[in-house]
Coordinates of C-alpha atoms in Angstrom, one line a residue:
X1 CA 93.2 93.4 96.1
X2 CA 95.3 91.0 94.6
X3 CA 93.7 90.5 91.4
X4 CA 94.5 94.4 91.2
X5 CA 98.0 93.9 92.3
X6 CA 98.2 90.9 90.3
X7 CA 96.7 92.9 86.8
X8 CA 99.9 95.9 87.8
X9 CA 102.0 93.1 87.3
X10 CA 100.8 92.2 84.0
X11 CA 100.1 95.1 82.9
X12 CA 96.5 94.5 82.4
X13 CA 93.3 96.4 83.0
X14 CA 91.5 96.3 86.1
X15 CA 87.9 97.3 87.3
X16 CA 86.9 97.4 90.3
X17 CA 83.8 97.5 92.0
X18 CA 82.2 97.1 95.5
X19 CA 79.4 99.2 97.8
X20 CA 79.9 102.5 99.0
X21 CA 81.9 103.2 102.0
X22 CA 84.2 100.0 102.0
X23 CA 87.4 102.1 101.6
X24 CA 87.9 101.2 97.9
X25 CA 89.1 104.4 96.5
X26 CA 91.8 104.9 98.9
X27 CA 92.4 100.9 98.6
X28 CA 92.8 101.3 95.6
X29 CA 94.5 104.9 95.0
X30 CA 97.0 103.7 97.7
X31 CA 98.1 99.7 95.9
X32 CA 98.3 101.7 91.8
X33 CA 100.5 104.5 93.4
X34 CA 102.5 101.9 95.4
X35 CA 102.9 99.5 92.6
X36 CA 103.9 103.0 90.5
X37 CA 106.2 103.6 92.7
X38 CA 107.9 99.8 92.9
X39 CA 108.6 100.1 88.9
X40 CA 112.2 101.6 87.5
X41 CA 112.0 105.7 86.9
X42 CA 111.0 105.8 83.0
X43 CA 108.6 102.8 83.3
X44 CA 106.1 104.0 85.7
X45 CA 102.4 103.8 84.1
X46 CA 100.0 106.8 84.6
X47 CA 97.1 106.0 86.5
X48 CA 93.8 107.9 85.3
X49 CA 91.2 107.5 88.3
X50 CA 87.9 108.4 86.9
X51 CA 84.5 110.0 88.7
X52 CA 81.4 110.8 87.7
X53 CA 80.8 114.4 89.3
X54 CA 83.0 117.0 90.0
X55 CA 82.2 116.6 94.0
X56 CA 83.7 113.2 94.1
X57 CA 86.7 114.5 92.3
X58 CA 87.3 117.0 94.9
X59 CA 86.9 114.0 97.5
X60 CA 89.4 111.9 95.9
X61 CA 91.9 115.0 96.1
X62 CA 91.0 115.1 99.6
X63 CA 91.1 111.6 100.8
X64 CA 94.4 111.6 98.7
X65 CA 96.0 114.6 100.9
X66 CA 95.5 112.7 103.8
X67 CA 97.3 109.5 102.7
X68 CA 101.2 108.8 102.5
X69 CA 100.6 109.9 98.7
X70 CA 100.0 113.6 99.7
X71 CA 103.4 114.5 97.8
X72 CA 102.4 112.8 94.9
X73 CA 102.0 114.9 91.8
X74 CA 97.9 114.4 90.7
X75 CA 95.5 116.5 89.1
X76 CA 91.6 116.6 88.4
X77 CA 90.5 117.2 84.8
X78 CA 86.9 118.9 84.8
X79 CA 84.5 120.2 82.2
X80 CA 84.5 123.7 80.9
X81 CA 81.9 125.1 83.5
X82 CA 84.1 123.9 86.3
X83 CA 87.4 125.9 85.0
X84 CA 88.3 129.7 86.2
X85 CA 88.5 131.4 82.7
X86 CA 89.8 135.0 84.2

């Protein structure tokens, strides 16, 4: 966790990989949106958390409700066949 903290800080790049189940999306939702939150109004970076299928999208939305987060402003970008075109 503190090469990821330590990459905010620098404003570098991070990845960041371990085995399912080991709490690192919400590890590491919860320390980008903190560290988001630490910087001056104006010079907040985006984050852009990226999944593979729409499911675990929906889980991160989830998992994300649940968390002290829950007011923060996110939104999942899908593929066309995922979108209500009514």
């Amino acid at each position: 966790m503190l090469r990821v903290i330590r990459a905010g800080v620098k404003k570098e790049f991070a990845l960041v990989e371990a085995p399912t189940g080991t709490g690192k999306t919400m590890a590491l939702l919860c320390a980008a949106l903190a560290f988001q939150r630490s910087q001056p109004p104006g010079e907040r970076p985006q984050i852009i958390y990226g999944v593979r299928t729409h499911a675990q999208a929906n889980q991160v939305m989830q998992e994300l409700k649940r968390s002290p987060y829950a007011n923060h402003r996110a939104v999942v970008i899908a593929g066309r066949k995922h979108l209500c075109t009514n």
